Coordinates of C-alpha atoms in Angstrom, one line a residue:
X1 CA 153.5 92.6 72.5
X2 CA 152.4 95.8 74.0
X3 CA 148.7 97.3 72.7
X4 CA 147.2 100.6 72.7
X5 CA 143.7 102.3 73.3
X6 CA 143.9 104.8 70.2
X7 CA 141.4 107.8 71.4
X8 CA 141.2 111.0 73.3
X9 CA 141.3 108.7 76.3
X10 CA 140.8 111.2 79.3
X11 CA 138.5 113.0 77.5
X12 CA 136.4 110.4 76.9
X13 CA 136.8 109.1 80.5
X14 CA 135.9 112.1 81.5
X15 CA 132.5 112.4 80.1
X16 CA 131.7 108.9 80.8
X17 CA 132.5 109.8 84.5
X18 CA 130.2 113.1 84.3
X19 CA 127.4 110.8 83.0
X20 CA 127.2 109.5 86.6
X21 CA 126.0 111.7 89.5
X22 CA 127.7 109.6 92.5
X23 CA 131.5 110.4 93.0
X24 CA 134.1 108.8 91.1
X25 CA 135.3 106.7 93.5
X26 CA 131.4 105.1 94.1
X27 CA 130.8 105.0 90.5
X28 CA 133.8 102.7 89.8
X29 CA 132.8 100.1 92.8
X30 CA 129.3 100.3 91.4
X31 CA 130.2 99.3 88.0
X32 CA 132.8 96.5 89.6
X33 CA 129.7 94.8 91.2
X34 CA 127.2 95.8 88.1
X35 CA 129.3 94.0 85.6
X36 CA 130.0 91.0 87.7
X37 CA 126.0 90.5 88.6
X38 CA 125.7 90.9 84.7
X39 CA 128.3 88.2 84.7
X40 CA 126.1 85.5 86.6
X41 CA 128.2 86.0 89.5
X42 CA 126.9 85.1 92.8
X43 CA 129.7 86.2 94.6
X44 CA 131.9 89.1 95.0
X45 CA 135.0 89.0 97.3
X46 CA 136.9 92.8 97.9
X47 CA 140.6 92.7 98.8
X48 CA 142.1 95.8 100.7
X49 CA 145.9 96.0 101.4
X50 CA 146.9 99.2 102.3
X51 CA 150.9 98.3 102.5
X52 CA 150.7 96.9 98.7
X53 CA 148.3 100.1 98.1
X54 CA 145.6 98.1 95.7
X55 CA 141.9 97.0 95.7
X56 CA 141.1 93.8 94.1
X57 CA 137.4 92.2 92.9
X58 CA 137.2 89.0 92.4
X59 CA 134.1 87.3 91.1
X60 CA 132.7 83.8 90.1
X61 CA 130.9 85.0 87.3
X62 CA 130.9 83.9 83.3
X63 CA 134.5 85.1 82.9
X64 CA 136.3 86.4 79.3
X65 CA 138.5 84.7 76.8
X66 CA 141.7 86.3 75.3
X67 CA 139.7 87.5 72.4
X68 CA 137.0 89.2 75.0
X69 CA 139.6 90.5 77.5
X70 CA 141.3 92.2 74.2
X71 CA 138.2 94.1 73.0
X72 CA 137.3 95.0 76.5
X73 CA 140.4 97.4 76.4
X74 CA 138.3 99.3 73.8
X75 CA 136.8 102.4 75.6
X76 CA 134.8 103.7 73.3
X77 CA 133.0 100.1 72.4
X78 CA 130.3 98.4 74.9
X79 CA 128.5 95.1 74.0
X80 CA 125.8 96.4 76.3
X81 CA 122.7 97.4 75.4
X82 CA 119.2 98.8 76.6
X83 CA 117.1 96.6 79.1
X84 CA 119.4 94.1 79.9
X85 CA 121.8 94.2 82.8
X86 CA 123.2 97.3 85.5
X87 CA 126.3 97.6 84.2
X88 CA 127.6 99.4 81.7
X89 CA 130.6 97.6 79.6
X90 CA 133.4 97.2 82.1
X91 CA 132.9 101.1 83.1
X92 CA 134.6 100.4 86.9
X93 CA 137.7 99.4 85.7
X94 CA 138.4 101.7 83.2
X95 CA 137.2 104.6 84.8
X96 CA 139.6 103.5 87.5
X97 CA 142.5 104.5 85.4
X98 CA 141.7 108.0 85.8
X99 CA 142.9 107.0 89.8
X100 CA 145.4 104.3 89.6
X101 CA 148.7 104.0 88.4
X102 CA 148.0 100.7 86.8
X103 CA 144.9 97.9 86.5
X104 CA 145.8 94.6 86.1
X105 CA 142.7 92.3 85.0
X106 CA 142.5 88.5 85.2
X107 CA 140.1 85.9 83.7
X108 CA 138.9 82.6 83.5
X109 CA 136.5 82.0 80.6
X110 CA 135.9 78.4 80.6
X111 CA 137.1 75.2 79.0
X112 CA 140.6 75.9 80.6
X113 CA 141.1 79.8 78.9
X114 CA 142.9 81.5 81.2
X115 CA 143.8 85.9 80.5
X116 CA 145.6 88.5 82.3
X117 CA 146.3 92.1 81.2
X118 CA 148.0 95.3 82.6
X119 CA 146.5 98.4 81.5
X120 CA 147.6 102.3 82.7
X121 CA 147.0 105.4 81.4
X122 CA 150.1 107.4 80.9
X123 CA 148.6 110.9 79.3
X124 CA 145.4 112.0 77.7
X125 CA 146.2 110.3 74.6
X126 CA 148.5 107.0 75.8
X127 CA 146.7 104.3 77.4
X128 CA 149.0 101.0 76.7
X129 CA 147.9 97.5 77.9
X130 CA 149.4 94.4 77.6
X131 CA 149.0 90.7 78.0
X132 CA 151.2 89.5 80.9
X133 CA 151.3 85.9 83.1
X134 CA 148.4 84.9 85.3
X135 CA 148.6 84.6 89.1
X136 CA 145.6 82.8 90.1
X137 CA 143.9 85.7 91.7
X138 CA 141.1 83.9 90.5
X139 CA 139.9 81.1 93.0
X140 CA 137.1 79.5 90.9
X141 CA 136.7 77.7 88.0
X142 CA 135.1 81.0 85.8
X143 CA 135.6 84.4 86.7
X144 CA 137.1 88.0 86.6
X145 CA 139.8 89.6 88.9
X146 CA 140.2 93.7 88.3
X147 CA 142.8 94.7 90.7
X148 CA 143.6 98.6 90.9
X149 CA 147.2 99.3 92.2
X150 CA 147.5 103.4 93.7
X151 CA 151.0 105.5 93.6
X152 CA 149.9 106.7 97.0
X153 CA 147.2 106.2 100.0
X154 CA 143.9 106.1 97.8
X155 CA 141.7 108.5 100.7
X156 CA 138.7 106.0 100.0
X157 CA 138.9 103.2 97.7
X158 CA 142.0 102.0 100.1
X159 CA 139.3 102.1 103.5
X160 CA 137.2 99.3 104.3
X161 CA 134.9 101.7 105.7
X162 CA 134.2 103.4 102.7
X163 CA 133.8 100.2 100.6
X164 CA 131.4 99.0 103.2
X165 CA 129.4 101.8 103.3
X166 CA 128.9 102.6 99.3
X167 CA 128.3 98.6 98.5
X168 CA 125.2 99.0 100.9
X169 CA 124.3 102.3 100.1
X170 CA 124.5 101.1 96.4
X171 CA 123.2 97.4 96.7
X172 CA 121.3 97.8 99.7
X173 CA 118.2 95.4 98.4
X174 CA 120.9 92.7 97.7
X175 CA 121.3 92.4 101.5
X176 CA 118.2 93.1 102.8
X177 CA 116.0 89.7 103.7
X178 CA 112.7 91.1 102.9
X179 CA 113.4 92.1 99.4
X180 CA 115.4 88.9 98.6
X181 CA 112.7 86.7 99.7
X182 CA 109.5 88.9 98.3
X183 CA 110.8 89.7 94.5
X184 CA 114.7 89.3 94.4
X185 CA 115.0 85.2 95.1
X186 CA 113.3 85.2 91.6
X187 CA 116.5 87.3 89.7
X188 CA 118.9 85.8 91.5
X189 CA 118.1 82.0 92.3
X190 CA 121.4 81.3 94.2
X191 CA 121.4 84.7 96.1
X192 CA 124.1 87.1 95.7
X193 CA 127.1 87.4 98.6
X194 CA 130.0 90.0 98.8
X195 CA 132.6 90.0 101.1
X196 CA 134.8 92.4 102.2
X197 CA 138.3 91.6 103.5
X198 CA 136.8 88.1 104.1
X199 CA 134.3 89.2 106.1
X200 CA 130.7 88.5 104.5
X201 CA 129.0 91.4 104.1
X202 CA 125.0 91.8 105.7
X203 CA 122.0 94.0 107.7
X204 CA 122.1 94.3 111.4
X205 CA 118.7 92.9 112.7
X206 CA 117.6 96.9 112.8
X207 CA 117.7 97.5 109.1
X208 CA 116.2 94.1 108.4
X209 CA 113.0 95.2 110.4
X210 CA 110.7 96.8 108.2
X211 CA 107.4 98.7 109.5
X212 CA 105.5 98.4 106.2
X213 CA 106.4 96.1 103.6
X214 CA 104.5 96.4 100.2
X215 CA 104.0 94.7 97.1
X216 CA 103.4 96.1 93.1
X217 CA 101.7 95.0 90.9
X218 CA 100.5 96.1 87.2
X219 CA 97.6 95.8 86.7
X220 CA 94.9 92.5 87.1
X221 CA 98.0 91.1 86.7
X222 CA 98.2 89.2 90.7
X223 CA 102.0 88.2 90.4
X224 CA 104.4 91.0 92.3
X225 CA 106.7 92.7 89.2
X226 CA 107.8 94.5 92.7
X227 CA 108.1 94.8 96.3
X228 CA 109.2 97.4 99.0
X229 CA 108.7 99.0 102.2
X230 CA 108.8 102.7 104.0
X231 CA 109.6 103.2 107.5
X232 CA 109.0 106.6 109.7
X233 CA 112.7 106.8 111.2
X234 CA 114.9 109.4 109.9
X235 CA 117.8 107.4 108.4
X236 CA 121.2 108.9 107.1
X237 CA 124.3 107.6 105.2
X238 CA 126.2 106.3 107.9
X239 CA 129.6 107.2 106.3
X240 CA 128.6 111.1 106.0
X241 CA 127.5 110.7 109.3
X242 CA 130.8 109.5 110.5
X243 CA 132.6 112.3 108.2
X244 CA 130.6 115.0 109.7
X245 CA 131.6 114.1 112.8
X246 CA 127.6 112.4 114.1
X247 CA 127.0 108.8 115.7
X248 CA 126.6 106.9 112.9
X249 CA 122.6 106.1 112.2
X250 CA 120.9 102.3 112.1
X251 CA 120.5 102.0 108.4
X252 CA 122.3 103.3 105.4
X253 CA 119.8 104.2 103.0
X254 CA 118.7 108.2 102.4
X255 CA 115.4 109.9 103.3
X256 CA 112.6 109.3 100.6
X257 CA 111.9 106.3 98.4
X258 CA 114.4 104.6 96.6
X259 CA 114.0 102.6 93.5
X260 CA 116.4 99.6 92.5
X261 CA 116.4 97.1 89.7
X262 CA 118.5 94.0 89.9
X263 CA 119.7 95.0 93.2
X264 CA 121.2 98.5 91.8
X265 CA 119.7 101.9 93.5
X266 CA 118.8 103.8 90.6
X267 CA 117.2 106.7 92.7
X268 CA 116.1 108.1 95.9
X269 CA 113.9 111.1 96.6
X270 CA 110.4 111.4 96.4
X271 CA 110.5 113.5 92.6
X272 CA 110.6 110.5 90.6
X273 CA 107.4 108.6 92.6
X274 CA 105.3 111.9 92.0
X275 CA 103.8 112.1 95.7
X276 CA 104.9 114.1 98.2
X277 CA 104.2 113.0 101.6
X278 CA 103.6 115.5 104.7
X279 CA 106.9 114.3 106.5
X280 CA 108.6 113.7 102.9
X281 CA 112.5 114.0 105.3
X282 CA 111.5 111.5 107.9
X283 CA 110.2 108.7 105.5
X284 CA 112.6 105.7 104.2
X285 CA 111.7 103.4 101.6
X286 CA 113.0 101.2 99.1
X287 CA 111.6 99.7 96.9
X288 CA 112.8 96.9 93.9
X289 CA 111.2 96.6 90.6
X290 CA 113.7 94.3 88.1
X291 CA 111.1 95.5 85.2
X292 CA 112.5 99.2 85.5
X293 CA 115.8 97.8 83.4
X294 CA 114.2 98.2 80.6
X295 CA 113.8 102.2 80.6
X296 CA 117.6 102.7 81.8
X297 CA 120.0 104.4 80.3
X298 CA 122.8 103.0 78.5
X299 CA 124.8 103.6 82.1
X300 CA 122.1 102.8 83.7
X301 CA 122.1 105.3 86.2
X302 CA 118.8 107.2 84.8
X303 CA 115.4 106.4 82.8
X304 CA 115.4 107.2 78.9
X305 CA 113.1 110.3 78.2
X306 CA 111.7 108.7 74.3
X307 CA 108.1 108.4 74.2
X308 CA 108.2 104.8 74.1
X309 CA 110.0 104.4 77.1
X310 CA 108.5 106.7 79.1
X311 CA 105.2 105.3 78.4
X312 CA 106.6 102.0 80.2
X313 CA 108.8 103.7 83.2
X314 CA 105.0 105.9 83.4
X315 CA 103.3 102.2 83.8
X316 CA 105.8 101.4 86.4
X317 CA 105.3 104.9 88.5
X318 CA 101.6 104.1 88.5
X319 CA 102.4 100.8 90.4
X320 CA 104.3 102.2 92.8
X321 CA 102.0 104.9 93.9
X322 CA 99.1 102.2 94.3
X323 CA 101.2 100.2 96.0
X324 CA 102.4 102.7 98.3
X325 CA 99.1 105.4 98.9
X326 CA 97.8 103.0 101.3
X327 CA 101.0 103.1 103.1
X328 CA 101.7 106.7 103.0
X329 CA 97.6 106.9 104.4
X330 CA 97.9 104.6 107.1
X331 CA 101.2 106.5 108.1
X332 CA 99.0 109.5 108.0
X333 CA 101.3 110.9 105.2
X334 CA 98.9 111.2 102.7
X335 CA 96.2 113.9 103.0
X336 CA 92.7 112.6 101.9
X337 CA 91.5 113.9 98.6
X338 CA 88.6 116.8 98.9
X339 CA 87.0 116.3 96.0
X340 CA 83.6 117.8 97.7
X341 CA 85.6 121.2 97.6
X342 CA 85.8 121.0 93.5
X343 CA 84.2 124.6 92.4
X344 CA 81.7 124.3 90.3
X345 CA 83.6 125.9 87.1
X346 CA 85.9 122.8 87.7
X347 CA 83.8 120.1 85.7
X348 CA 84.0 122.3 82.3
X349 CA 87.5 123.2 82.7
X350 CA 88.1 119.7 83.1
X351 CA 86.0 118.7 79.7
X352 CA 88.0 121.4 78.0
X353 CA 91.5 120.3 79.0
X354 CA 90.4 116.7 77.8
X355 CA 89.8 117.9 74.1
X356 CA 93.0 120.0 74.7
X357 CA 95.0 116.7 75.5
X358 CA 93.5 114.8 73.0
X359 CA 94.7 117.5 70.6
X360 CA 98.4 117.3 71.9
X361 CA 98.3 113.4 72.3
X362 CA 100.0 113.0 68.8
X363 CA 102.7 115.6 69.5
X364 CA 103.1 114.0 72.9
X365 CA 101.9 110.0 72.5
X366 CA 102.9 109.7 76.7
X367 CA 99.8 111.7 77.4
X368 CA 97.6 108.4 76.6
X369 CA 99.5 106.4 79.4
X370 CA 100.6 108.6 81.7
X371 CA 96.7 110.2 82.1
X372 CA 95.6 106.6 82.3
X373 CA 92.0 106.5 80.4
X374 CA 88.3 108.2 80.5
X375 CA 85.9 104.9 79.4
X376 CA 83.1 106.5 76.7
X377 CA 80.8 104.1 76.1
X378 CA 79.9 104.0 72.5
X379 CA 78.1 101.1 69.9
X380 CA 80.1 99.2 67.9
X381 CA 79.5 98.0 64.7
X382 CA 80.0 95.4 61.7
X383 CA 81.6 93.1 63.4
X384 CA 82.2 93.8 66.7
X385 CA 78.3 94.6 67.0
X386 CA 77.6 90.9 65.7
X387 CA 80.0 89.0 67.7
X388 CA 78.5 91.1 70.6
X389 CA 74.7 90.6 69.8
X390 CA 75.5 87.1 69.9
X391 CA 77.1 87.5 73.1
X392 CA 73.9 88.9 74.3
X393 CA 71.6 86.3 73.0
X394 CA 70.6 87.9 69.5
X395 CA 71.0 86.5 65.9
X396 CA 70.3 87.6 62.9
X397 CA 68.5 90.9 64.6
X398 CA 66.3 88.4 66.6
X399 CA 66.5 86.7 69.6
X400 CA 68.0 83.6 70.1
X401 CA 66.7 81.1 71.2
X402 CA 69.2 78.6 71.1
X403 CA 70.2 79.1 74.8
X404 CA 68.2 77.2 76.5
X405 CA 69.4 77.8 79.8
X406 CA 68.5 81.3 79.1
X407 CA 65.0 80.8 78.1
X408 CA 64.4 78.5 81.1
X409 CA 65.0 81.4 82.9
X410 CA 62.4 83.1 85.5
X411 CA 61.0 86.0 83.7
X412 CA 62.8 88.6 86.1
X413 CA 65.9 86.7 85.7
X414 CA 65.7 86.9 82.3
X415 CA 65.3 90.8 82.5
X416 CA 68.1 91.4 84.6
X417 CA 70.2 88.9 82.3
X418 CA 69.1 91.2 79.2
X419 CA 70.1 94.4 80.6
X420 CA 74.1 93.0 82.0
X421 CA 73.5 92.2 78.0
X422 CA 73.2 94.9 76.9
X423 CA 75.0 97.3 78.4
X424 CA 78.3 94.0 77.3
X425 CA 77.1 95.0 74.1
X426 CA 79.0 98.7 74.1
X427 CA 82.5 98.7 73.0
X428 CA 84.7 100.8 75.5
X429 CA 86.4 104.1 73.6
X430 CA 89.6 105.6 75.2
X431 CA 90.5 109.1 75.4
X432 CA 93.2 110.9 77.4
X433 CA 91.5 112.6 80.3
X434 CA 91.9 114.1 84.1
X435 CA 90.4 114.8 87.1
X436 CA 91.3 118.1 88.7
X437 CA 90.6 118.5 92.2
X438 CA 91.3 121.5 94.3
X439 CA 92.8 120.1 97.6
X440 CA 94.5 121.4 100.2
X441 CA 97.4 120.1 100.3
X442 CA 99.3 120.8 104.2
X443 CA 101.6 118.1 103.5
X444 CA 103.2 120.4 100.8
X445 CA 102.3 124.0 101.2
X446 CA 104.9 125.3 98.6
X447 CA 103.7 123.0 95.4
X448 CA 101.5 124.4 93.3
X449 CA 99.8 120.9 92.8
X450 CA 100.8 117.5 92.5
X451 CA 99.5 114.6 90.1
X452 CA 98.9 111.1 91.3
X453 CA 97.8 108.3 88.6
X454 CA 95.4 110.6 86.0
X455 CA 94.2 113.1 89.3
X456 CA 95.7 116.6 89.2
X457 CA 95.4 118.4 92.5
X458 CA 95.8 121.8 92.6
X459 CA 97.4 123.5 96.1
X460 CA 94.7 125.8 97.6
X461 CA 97.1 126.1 100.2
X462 CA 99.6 127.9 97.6
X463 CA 99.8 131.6 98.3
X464 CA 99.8 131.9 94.0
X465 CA 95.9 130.3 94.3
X466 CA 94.7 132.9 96.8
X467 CA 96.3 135.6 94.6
X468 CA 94.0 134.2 91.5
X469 CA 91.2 133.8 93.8
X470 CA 91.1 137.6 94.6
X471 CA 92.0 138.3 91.2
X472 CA 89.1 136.3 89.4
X473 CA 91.9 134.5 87.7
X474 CA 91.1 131.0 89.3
X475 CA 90.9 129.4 85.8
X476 CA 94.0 130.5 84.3
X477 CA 95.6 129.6 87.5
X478 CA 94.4 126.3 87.4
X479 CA 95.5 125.5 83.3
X480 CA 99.3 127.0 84.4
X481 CA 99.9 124.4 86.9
X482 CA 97.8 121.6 85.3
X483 CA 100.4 122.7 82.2
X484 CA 103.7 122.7 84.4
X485 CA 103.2 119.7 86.0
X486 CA 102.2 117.7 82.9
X487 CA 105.7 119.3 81.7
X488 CA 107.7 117.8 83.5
X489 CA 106.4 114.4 82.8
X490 CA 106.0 114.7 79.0
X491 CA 108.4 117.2 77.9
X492 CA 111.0 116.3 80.7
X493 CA 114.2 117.1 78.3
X494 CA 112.8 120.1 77.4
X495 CA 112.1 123.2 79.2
X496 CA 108.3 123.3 80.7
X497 CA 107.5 126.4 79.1
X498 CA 107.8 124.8 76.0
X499 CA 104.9 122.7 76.7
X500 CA 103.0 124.7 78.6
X501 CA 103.1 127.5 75.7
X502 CA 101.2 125.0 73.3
X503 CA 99.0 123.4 75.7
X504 CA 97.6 127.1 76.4
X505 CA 97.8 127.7 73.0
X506 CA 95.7 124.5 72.4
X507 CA 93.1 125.3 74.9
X508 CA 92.5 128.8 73.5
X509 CA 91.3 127.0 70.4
X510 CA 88.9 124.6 72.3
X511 CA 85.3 125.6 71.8
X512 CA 85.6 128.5 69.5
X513 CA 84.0 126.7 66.4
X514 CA 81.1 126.4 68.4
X515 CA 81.0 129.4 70.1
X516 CA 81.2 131.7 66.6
X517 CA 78.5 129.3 65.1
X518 CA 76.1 130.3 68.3
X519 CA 77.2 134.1 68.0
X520 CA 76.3 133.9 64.1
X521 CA 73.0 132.3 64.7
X522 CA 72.4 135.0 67.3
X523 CA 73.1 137.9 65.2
X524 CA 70.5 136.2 63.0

């Protein structure tokens, strides 16, 4: 009985495939290894032949059942969802039919089922698959075979080389011993292990040196959520290298910070961290945080912009830059904050774009978490006061005497003891706040400013802050790129003039009440 996929099939391949920013070919190995780690795998084993012209996965993971291996013919469904897993619903092998001339998938799901299906896609609208015999290309006892059969020499799936390469460049904290030991060990108990062509897949001993390995954590919370490192040697994708004709380099991972969950690069660059070192090209990092699943995209191949989850993947950032300023400082990569070169009309502007953000805080709820928090100290009362006086020794408005260690106390003791008392018995307000700091920043001459946890720096370096300082316009200055760079972290699927329009509009407002009331008293 022959079975067909009944949508605009290409099209809808299509878009799936512009989703991702890798090239095709690298997307549909990704998602092959994704969906097999989802799969409990814990190993992967690539088949090459160049005469036959295919490329076969094989993995030891969960496996499906006939009824599974039928609906998984269904583009347009995914029994995926948000915050669990890297893959994204059998995406490798059926964006693989936009390559091959056929895929032919094999499972074992347990308690003896056994599956296999062919599966091609004959024009934008045709994509007929069928059950046919199974020929144990399935070693183990559970698993998934996807094999990918081309009409003529595939120019990269077909090379080892290639395979080699985008596995590493892809999955490069699933090899490296550091970041299995430190945080991945605890993911993946049995460790992970891929081979390619029989040949198991690892590090030389230079990539598994590290110069400065790191841990995260979040907050007083002493158990790593992450761990990482960042090395000084300029490092390039050994493949391109090849390609472009240059001896290959010693590691395969791409200038700036990358950030993996699960063993899946997500991103590399410096952007997403927020810092912006002085040598930002001749640093190398990586570092793996398996919390960051939860703020992926369905294809997991970027973070969700909602509130929500950007108030969690803001959480995360903020771990990784403590975790890594100390680095980046002892690297001498991160210039040291000037805050003795704050102006003086700094402090006020500062208080004013406080009540402005407070203001904007319900239009934009990230502003609480990604500003991090201003303590007010204020008194509490009803019952919060009570349970606090009694904290500090008082009941019923008088003290109490009850404690006896307390009143045993030498009298200056007992005085220092009163005040630590007291000052427990003020309940902490939040409020979204910032520091502004006018720095120079060398490291990045062309960046207006830069923000780091809830500290805003603004670029005295910056050609644009010279201009205002000649022009008297310092202050306006300032509010334009404290309002762009907030942008980009609040508003980020918008365009940053939108915010930036109402945050100006918003401080405008701040202040005026008052300053009418004094002009009115004054005409008086």
């Amino acid at each position: 009985m022959q079975n067909e996929t009944r949508v605009n099939l290409k099209h809808l391949l299509e878009d799936m495939r512009d989703s991702y920013s890798s090239p095709l070919e690298e997307v549909i190995l990704t998602e092959l290894i994704a969906n097999a780690l989802d799969s409990k795998a814990t190993r992967l084993d690539f088949h090459i032949d160049t005469a036959a012209r295919f490329l076969r996965c094989v993995d030891n993971g969960g496996g499906m059942k006939r009824p599974q291996l039928k609906g998984y013919h269904n583009i347009a469904s995914s029994d995926k969802v948000r915050g669990q897993g890297i893959g994204f619903a059998g995406v490798g092998a059926k964006l693989s039919l936009l390559l091959a001339e056929r895929v032919v998938t094999e499972s074992k799901g347990g308690r003896g089922s056994r599956a296999a299906t062919e599966w091609r896609l004959l024009n934008p609208y045709r994509a007929p698959w069928k059950f046919i015999p199974t020929s144990d290309t399935v070693p183990y006892s559970r698993g998934t075979s996807v094999t990918m059969y081309f009409t003529d020499n595939q120019p990269h799936l077909l090379k080892k080389e290639f395979v080699v390469d985008t596995i590493i460049k892809h999955f490069y904290p699933l090899l490296h011993d550091y970041l299995k030991q430190e945080i991945l060990r605890v993911v993946y108990k049995r460790g992970i292990e891929i081979t390619v062509n029989g040949e198991l897949l690892t590090l030389s001993e230079a990539e598994q040196r590290i110069d400065n390995g790191f841990r995260v954590f979040l907050g007083k919370n002493r158990r790593p959520i992450g761990a990482g490192f960042l090395t000084k040697k300029v490092l390039e994708q050994g493949w391109l290298a090849r390609l472009a004709g240059k001896v290959p380099s010693e590691r395969h991972v791409s200038s700036g910070l990358s950030v993996s969950t699960y063993g899946k690069v997500i991103k590399t660059g410096w952007e997403w961290v927020g810092i912006m070192p002085k040598s930002a090209e001749a640093l190398v990092g990586v570092v793996e945080l398996p919390a960051l699943s939860e703020v992926l995209t369905t294809n997991k191949s970027d973070f969700l912009t909602d509130a929500m989850h950007l108030r969690k993947f803001y959480r995360l950032r903020k771990a990784v830059q403590e975790a890594i300023v100390p680095v980046l400082r002892s690297l001498g990569e991160f210039a040291t904050e000037q805050r003795a070169n704050v102006a003086k009309n700094v402090k006020p502007l500062e208080r004013q774009i406080e009540t402005t953000l407070a203001g904007l805080s319900g239009e934009f709820p990230e502003l609480d978490t990604l500003l991090g928090s201003r303590r007010g100290s204020a008194i509490g009362d009803g019952k919060a006061n009570k349970g606090k006086e009694k904290e500090a020794g008082v009941r019923d408005g008088k003290p109490d005497t009850s404690d006896k260690v307390t009143t045993n106390l030498p009298e200056e003791e007992k005085k220092k003891k009163e005040k630590s008392e007291k000052g427990n018995a003020k309940i902490s307000r939040k409020k979204p706040g910032l520091t502004l700091v006018l720095e120079d920043l060398g490291d990045a001459k062309d960046t207006l400013g830069r923000m780091i946890e809830d500290v805003v720096s603004v670029n005295t370096l910056h050609p644009a802050w010279k201009k205002a300082l000649e022009t008297k316009q310092e202050e306006y200055h300032i509010l334009v790129v404290v309002g762009l760079i907030l942008a980009d972290f609040v508003a980020p699927e918008k365009h940053p003039l939108e915010f930036l329009a109402k945050f100006l509009s918003s401080w405008s407002t701040v202040g005026t009440g008052k300053a009418e009331q004094s002009r009115q008293k004054t005409l008086l």
